[in-house]
XYZ file of N, CA and C in Angstrom:
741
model
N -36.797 66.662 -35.761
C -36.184 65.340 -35.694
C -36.902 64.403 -36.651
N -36.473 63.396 -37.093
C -36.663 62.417 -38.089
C -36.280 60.930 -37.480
N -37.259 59.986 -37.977
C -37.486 58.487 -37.504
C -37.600 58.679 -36.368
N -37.039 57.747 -35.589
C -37.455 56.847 -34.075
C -36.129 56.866 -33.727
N -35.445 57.031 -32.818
C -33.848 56.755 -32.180
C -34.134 55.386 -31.459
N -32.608 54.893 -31.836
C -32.804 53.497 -31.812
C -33.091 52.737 -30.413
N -33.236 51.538 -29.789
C -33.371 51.273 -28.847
C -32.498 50.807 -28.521
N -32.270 51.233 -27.052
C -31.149 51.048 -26.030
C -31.577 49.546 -26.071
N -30.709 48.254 -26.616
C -31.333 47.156 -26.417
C -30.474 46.842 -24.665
N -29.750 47.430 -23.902
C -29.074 47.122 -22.565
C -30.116 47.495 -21.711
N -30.207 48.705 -21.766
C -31.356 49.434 -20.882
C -32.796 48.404 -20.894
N -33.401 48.159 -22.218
C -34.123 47.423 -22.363
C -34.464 46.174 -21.394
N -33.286 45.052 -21.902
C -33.092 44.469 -21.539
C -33.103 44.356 -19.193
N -32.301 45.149 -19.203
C -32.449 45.664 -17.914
C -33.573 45.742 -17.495
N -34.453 46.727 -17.985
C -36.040 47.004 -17.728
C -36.692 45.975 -17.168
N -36.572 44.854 -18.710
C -37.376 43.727 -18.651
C -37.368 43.027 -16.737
N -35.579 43.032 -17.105
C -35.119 42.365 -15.717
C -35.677 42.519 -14.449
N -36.071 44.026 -14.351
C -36.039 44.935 -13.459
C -37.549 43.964 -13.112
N -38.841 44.803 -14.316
C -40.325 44.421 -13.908
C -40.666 43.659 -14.087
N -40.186 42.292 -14.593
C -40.675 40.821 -14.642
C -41.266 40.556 -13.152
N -40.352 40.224 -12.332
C -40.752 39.996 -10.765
C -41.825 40.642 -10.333
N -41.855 42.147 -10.814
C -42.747 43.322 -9.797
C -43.664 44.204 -10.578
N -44.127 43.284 -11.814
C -44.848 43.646 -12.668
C -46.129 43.326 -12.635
N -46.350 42.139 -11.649
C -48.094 41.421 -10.923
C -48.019 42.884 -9.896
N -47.381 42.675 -8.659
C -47.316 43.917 -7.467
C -47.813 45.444 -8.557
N -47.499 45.596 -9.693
C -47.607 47.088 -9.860
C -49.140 47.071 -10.005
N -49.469 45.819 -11.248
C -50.761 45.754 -11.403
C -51.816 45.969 -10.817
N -51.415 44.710 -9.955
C -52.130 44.962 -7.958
C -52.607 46.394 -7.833
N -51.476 47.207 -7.446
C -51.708 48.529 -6.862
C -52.652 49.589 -7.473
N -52.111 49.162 -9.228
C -52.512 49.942 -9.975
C -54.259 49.936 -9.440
N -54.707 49.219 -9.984
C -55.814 48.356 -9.791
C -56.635 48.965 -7.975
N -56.142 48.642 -7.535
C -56.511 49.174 -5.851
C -56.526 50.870 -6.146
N -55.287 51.192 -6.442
C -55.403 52.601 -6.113
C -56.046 53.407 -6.948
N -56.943 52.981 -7.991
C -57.919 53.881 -8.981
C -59.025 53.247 -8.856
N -58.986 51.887 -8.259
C -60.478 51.751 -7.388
C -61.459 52.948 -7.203
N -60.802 53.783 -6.407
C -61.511 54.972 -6.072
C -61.048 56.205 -6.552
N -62.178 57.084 -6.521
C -61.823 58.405 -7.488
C -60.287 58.939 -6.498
N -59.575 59.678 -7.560
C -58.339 60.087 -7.507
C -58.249 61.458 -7.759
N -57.375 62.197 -7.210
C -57.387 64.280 -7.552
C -55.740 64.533 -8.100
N -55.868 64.871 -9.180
C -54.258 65.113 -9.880
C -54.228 66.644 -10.220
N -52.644 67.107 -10.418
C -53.312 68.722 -10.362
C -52.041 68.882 -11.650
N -51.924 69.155 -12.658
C -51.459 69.487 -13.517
C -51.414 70.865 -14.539
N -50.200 71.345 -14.552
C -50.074 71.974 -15.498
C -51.408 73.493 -15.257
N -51.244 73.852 -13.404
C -52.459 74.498 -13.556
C -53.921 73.621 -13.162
N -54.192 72.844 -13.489
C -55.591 71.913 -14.042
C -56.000 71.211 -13.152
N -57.342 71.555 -12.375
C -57.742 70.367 -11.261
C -58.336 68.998 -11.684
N -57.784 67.978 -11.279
C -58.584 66.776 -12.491
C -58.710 65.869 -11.550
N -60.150 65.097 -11.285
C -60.267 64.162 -11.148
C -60.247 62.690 -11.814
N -59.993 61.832 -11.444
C -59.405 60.677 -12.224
C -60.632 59.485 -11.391
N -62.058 59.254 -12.390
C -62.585 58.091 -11.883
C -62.429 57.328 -11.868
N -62.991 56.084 -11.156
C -62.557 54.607 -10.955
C -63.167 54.062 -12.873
N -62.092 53.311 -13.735
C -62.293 52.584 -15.180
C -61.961 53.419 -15.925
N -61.444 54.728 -15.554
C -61.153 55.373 -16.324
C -59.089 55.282 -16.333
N -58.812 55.529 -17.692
C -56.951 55.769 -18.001
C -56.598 56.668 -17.189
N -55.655 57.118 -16.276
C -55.207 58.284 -15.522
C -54.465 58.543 -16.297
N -53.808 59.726 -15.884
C -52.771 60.674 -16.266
C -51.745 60.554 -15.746
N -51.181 58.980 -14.584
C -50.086 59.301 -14.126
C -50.653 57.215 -13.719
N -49.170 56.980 -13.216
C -47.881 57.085 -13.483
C -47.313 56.793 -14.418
N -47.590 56.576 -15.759
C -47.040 56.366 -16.979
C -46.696 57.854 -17.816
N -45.377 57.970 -17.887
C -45.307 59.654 -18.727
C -46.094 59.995 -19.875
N -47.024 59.511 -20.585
C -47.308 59.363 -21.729
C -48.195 61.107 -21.748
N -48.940 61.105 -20.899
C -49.554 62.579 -20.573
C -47.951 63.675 -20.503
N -47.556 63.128 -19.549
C -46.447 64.352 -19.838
C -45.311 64.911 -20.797
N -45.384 63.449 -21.689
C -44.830 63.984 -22.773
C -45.662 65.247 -23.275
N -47.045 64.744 -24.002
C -47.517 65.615 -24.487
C -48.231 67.127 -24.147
N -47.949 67.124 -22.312
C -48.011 68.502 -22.010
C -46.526 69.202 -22.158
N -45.812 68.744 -22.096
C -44.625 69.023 -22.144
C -44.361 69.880 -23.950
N -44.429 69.141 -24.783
C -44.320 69.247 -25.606
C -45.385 70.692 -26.288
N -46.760 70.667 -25.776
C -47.453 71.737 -25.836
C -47.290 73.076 -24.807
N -46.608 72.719 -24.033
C -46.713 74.189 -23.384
C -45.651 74.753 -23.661
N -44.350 74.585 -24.931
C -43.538 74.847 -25.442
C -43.892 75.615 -26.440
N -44.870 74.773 -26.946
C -45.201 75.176 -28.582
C -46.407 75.919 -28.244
N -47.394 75.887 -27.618
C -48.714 76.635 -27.862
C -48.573 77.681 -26.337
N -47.913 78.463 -26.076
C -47.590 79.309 -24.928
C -49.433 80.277 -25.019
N -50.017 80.594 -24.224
C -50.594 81.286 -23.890
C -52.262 80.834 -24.709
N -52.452 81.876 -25.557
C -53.825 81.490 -26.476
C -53.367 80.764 -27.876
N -52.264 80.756 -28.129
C -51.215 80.322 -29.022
C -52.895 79.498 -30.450
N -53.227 78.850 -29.474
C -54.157 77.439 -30.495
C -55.444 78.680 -31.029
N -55.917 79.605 -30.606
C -57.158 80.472 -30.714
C -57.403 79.792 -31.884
N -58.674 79.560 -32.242
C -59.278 78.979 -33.400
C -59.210 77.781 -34.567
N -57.997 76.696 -33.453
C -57.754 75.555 -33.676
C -58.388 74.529 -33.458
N -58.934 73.883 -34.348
C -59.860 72.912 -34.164
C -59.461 71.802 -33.695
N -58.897 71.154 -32.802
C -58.300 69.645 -32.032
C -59.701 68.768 -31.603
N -59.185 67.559 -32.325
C -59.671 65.964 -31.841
C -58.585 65.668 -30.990
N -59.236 65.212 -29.676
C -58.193 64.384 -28.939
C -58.873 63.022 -28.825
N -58.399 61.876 -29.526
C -58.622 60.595 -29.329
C -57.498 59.456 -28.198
N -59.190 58.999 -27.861
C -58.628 58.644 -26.257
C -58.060 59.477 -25.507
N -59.138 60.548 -25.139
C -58.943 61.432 -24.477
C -59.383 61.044 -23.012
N -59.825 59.941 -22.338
C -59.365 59.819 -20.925
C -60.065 60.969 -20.043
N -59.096 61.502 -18.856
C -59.602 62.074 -17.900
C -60.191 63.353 -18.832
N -59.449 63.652 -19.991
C -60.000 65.251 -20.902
C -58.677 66.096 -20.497
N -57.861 65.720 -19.784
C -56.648 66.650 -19.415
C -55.929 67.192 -20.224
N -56.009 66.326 -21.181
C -54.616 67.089 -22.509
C -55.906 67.676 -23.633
N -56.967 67.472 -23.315
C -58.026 68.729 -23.981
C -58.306 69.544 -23.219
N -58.102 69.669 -22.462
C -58.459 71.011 -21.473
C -56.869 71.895 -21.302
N -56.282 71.480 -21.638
C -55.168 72.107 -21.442
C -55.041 72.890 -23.049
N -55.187 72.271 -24.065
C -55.131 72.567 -25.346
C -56.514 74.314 -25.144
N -57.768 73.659 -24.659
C -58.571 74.378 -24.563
C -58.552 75.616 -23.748
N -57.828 75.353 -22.890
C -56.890 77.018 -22.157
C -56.228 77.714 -23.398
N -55.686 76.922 -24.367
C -54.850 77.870 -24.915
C -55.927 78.171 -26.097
N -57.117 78.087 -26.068
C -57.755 78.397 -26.610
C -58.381 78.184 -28.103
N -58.133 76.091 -28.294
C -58.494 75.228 -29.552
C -59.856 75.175 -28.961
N -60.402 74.689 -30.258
C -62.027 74.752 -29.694
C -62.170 72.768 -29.731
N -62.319 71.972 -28.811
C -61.783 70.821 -28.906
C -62.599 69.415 -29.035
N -62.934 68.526 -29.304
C -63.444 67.310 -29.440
C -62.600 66.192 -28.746
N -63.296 66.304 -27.856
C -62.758 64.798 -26.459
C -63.524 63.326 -26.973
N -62.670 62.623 -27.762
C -63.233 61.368 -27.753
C -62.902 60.633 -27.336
N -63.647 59.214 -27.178
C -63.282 57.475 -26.292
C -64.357 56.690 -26.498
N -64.000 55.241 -26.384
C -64.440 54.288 -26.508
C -65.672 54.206 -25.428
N -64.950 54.691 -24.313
C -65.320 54.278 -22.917
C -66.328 55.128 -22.156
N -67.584 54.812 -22.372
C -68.792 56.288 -21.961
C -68.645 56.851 -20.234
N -67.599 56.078 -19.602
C -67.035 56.329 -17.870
C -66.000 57.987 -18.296
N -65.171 57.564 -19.781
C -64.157 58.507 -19.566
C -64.678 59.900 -20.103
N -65.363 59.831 -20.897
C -66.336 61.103 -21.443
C -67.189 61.568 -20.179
N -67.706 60.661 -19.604
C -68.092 61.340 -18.058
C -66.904 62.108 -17.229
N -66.305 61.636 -17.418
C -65.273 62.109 -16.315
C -64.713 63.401 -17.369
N -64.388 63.617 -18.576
C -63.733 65.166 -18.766
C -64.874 66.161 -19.059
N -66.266 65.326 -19.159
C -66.938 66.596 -18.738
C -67.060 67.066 -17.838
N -67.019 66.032 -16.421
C -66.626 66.637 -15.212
C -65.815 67.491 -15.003
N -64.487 67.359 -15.289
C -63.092 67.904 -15.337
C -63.346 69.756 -15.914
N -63.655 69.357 -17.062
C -64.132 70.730 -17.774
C -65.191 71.530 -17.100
N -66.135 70.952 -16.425
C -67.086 71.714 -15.492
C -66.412 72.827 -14.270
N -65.490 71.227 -13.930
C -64.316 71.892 -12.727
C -63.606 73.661 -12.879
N -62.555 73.172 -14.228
C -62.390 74.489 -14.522
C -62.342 74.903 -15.563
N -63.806 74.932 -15.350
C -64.552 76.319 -16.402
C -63.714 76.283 -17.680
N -63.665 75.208 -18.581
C -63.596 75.113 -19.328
C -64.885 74.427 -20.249
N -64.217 74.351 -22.157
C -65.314 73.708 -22.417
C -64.647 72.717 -23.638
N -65.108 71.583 -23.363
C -65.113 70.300 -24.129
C -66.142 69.756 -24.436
N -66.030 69.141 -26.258
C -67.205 68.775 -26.867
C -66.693 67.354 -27.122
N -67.562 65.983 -25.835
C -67.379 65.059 -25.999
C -68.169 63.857 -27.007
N -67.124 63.010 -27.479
C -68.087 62.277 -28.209
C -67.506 60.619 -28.418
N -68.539 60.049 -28.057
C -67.991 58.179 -28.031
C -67.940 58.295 -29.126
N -66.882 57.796 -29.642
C -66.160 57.112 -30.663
C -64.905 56.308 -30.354
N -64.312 55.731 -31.279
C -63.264 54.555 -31.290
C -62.293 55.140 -32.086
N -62.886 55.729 -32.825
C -61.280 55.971 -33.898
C -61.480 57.066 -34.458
N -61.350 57.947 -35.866
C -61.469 58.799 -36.807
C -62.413 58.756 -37.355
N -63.603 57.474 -37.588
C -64.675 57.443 -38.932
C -65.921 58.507 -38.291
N -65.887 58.332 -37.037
C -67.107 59.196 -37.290
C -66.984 60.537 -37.612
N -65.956 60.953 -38.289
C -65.229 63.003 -38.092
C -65.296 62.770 -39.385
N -65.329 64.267 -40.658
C -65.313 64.435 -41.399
C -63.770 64.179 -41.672
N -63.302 63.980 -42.710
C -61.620 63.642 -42.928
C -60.920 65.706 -42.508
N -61.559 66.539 -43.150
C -61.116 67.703 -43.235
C -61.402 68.794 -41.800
N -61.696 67.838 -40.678
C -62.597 68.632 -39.654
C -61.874 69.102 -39.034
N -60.080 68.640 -38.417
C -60.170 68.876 -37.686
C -58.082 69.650 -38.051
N -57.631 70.402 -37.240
C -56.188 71.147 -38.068
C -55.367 70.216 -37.143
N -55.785 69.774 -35.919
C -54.812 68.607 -35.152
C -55.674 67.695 -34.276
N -54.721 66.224 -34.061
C -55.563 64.939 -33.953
C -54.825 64.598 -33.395
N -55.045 64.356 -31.913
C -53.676 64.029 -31.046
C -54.263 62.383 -30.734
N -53.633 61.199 -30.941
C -54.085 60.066 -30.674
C -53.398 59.312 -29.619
N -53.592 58.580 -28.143
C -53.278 58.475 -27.418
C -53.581 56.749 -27.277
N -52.994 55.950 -28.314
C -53.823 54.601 -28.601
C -53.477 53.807 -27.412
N -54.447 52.706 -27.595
C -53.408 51.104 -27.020
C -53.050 50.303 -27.943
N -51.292 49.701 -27.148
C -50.503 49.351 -28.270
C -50.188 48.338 -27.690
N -50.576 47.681 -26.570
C -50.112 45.924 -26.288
C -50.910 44.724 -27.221
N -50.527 44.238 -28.152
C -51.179 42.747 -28.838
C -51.793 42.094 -27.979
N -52.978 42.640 -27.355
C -53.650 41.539 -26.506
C -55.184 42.140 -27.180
N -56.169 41.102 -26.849
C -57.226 41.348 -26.798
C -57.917 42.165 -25.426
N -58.755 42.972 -25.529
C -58.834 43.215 -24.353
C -60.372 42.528 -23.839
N -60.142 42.026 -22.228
C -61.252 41.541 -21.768
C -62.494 42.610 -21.181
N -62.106 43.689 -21.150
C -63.410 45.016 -20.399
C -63.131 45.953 -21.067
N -64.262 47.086 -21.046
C -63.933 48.453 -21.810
C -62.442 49.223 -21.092
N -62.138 49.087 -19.588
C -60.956 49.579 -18.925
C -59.661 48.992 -19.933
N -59.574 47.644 -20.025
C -58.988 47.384 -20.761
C -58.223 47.720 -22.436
N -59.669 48.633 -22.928
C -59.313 48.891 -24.170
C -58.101 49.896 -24.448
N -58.121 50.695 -23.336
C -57.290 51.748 -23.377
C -55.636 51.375 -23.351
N -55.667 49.525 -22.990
C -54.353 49.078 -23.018
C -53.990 48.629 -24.093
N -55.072 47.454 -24.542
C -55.052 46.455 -25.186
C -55.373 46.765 -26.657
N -54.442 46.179 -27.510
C -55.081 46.796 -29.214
C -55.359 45.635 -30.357
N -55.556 44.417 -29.279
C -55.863 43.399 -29.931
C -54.788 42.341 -30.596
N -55.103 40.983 -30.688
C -53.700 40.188 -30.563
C -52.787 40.472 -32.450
N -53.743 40.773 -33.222
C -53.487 41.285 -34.654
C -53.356 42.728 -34.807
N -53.212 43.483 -33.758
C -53.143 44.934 -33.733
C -53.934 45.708 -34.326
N -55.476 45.042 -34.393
C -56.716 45.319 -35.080
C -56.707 47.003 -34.752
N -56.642 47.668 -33.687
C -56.987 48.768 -33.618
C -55.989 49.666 -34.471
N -54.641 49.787 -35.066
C -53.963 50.166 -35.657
C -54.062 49.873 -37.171
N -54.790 48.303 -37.694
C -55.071 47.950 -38.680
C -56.431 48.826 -39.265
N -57.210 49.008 -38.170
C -58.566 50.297 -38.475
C -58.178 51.426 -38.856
N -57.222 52.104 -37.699
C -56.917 53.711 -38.174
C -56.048 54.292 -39.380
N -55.126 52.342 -39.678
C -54.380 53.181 -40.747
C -54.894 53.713 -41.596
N -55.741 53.175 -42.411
C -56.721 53.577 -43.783
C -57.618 55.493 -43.360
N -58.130 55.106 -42.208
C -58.315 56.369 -42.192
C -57.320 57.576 -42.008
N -56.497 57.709 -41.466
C -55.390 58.364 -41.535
C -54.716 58.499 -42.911
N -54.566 57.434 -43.498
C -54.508 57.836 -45.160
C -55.501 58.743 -45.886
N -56.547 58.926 -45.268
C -57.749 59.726 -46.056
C -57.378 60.969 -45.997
N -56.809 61.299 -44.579
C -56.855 63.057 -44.071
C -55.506 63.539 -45.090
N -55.607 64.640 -45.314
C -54.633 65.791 -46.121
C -53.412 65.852 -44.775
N -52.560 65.107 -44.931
C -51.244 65.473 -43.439
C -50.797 66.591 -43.927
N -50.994 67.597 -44.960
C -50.457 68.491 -44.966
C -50.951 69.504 -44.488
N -52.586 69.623 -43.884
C -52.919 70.468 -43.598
C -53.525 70.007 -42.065
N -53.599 68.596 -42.227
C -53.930 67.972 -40.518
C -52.903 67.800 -40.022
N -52.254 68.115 -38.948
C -51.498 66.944 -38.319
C -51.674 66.043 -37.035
N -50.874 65.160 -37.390
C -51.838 63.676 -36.331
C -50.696 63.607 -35.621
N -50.455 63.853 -34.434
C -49.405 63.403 -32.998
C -49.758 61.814 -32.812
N -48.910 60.972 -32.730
C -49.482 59.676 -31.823
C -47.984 59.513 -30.538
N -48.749 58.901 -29.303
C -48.368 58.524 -28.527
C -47.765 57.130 -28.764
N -46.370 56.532 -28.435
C -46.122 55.645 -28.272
C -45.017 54.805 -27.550
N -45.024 54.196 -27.315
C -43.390 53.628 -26.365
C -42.368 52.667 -26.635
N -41.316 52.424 -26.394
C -40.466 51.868 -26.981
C -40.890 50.252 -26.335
N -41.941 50.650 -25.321
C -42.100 49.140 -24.618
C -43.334 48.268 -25.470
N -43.669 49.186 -26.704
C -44.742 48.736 -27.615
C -43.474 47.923 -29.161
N -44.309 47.340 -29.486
C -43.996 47.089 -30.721
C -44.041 47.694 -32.037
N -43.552 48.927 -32.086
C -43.211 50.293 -33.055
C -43.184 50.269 -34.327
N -42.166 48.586 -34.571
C -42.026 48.434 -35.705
C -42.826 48.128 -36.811
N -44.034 46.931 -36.153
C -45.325 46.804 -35.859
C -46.025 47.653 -36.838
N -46.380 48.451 -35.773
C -46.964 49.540 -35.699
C -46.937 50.241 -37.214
N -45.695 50.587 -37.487
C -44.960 51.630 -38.648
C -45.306 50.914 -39.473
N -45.265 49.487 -39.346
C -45.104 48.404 -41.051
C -46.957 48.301 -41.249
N -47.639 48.565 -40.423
C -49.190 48.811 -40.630
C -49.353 50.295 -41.521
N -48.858 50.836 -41.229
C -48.952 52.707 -41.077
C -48.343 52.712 -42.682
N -47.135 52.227 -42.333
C -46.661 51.871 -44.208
C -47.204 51.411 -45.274
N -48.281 50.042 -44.961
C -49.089 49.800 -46.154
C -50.119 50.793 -46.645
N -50.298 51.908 -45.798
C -50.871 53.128 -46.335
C -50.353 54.138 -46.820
N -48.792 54.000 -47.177
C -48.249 55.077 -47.478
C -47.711 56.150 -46.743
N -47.990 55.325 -45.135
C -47.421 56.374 -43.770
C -46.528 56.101 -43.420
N -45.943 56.641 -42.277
C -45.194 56.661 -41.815
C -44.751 57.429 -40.494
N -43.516 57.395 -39.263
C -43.846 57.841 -37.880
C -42.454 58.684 -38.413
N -42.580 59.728 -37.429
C -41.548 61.420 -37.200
C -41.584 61.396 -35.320
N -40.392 61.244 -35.197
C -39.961 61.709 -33.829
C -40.482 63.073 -33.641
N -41.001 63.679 -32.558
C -41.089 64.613 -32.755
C -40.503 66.010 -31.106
N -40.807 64.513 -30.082
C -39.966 64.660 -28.401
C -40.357 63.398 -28.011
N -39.738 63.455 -26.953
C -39.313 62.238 -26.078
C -38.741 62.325 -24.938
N -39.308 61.515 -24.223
C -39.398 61.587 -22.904
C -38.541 60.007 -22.144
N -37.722 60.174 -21.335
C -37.262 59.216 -20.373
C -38.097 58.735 -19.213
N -38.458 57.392 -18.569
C -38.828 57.520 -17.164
C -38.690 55.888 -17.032
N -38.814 55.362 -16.028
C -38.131 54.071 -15.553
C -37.592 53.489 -16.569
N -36.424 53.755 -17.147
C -35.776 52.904 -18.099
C -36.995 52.797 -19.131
N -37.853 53.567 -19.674
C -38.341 53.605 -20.551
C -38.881 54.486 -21.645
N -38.686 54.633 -22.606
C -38.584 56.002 -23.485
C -40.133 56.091 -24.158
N -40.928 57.337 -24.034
C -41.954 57.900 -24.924
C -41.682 58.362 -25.768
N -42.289 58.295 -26.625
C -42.257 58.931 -27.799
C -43.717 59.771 -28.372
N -43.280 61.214 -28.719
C -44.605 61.851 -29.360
C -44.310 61.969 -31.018
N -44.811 61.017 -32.011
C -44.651 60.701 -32.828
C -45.452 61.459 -34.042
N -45.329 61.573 -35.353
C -46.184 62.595 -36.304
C -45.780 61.393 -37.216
N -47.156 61.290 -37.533
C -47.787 60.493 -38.583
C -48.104 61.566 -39.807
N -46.705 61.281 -40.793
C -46.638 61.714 -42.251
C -47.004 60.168 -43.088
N -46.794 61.394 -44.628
C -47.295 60.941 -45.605
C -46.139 60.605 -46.489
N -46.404 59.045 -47.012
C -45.401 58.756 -47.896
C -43.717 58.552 -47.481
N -43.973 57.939 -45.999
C -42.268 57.868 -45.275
C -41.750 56.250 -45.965
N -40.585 56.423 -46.034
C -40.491 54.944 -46.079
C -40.251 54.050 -44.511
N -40.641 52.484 -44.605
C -40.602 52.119 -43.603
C -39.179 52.109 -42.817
N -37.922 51.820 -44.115
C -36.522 52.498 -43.346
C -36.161 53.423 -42.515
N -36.904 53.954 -42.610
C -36.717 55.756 -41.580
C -36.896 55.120 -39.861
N -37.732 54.104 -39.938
C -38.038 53.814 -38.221
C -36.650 52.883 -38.056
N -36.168 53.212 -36.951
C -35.099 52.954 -36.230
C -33.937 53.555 -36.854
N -34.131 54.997 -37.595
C -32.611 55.532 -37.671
C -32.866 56.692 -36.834
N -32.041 57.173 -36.600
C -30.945 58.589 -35.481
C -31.925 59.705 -35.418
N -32.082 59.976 -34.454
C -32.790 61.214 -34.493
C -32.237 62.366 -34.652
């Protein structure tokens, strides 16, 4: 598939309608109910989910991208694939990669969430090589054959490290960092997955990615409360026209 499929501006719209009112209440809960450590079982995978750390649920954004890998990498499929997972969180979508047998690099901002997928990986007997970082600079440009990036894409600043995993700053500073590096890597021999949603500002996003000569590739997509994921591939040399035509 090619570009971004366009947005349902009804559905949208609807959405908005829907969580304006019950969008403090979700927060609330959110907030209460990861207070305390949490047990999720995925795809196989026992995972605990600590308190400041991103979960794996209820936002599809994880299940796109298991979804999408247990299609494509069936069994040992990855054997001797080198994967960065940035903002890797609980470590779930590296430990799952790491069953199929990539040898993997779990990074984050957040020294709570690197605790927690070494935990995870202890759990089952897997192995992940974690490392604080923020973005791509600390990796050699040629290190790694896939770079799955799992950003935050709301224009806010964020006020706590929990926060960062939402927030990407009111100038979209964190997207303004990675573009340049992402221009460095060979996309023909790396490829970079990014996570993103139609409830983000895409266009944004792409017209950053563009002053480097990038550009976003549909690649699956996922439905869930009136809201569409997207697992996106960051090529080389797209034009910015391509975002919002037909998939």
């Amino acid at each position: 598939m090619t570009g971004l499929p366009r947005r349902n501006r009804w559905l949208a719209g609807l959405r908005r309608l829907i969580l304006r009112p019950v969008t403090p209440l979700l927060q609330r809960w959110f907030r209460r109910h990861y207070a305390v450590e949490r047990r999720w079982w995925r795809q196989g995978l026992d995972i605990i989910v600590q308190p400041g750390v991103f979960p794996p649920g209820p936002t599809v954004s994880t299940a796109v991208l298991l979804d999408h890998f247990a299609r494509r990498f069936p069994g040992t499929a990855l054997a001797g694939r080198r994967v960065l997972d940035l903002g890797c969180g609980t470590g779930l979508v590296g430990l799952f990669l790491a069953r199929a047998g990539a040898w993997v690099v779990s990074s984050d901002i957040n020294p709570a969430a690197l605790a927690n997928a070494r935990l995870n990986a202890v759990r089952n007997g897997l192995i992940l090589r974690p490392v604080l970082a923020d973005q791509a600079t600390s990796f050699a440009p040629d290190a790694f054959d896939l770079i799955i990036i799992t950003p935050p894409y709301y224009p806010h600043d964020p006020a706590s490290m929990a926060e960062r995993a939402w927030f990407c700053g009111d100038d979209f500073a964190y997207f303004r960092r990675l573009a340049p590096q992402l221009a460095a890597l060979d996309l023909a021999r790396t490829e970079v997955l990014m996570l993103l949603s139609e409830d983000c500002a895409v266009e944004t996003i792409n017209a950053i990615l563009s002053g480097q000569g990038l550009g976003l590739r549909l690649v699956h997509a996922k439905r869930s409360w009136l809201e569409m994921t997207w697992l996106l591939r960051v090529v080389a040399y797209a034009k910015p026209t391509d975002v919002g035509a037909s998939a």
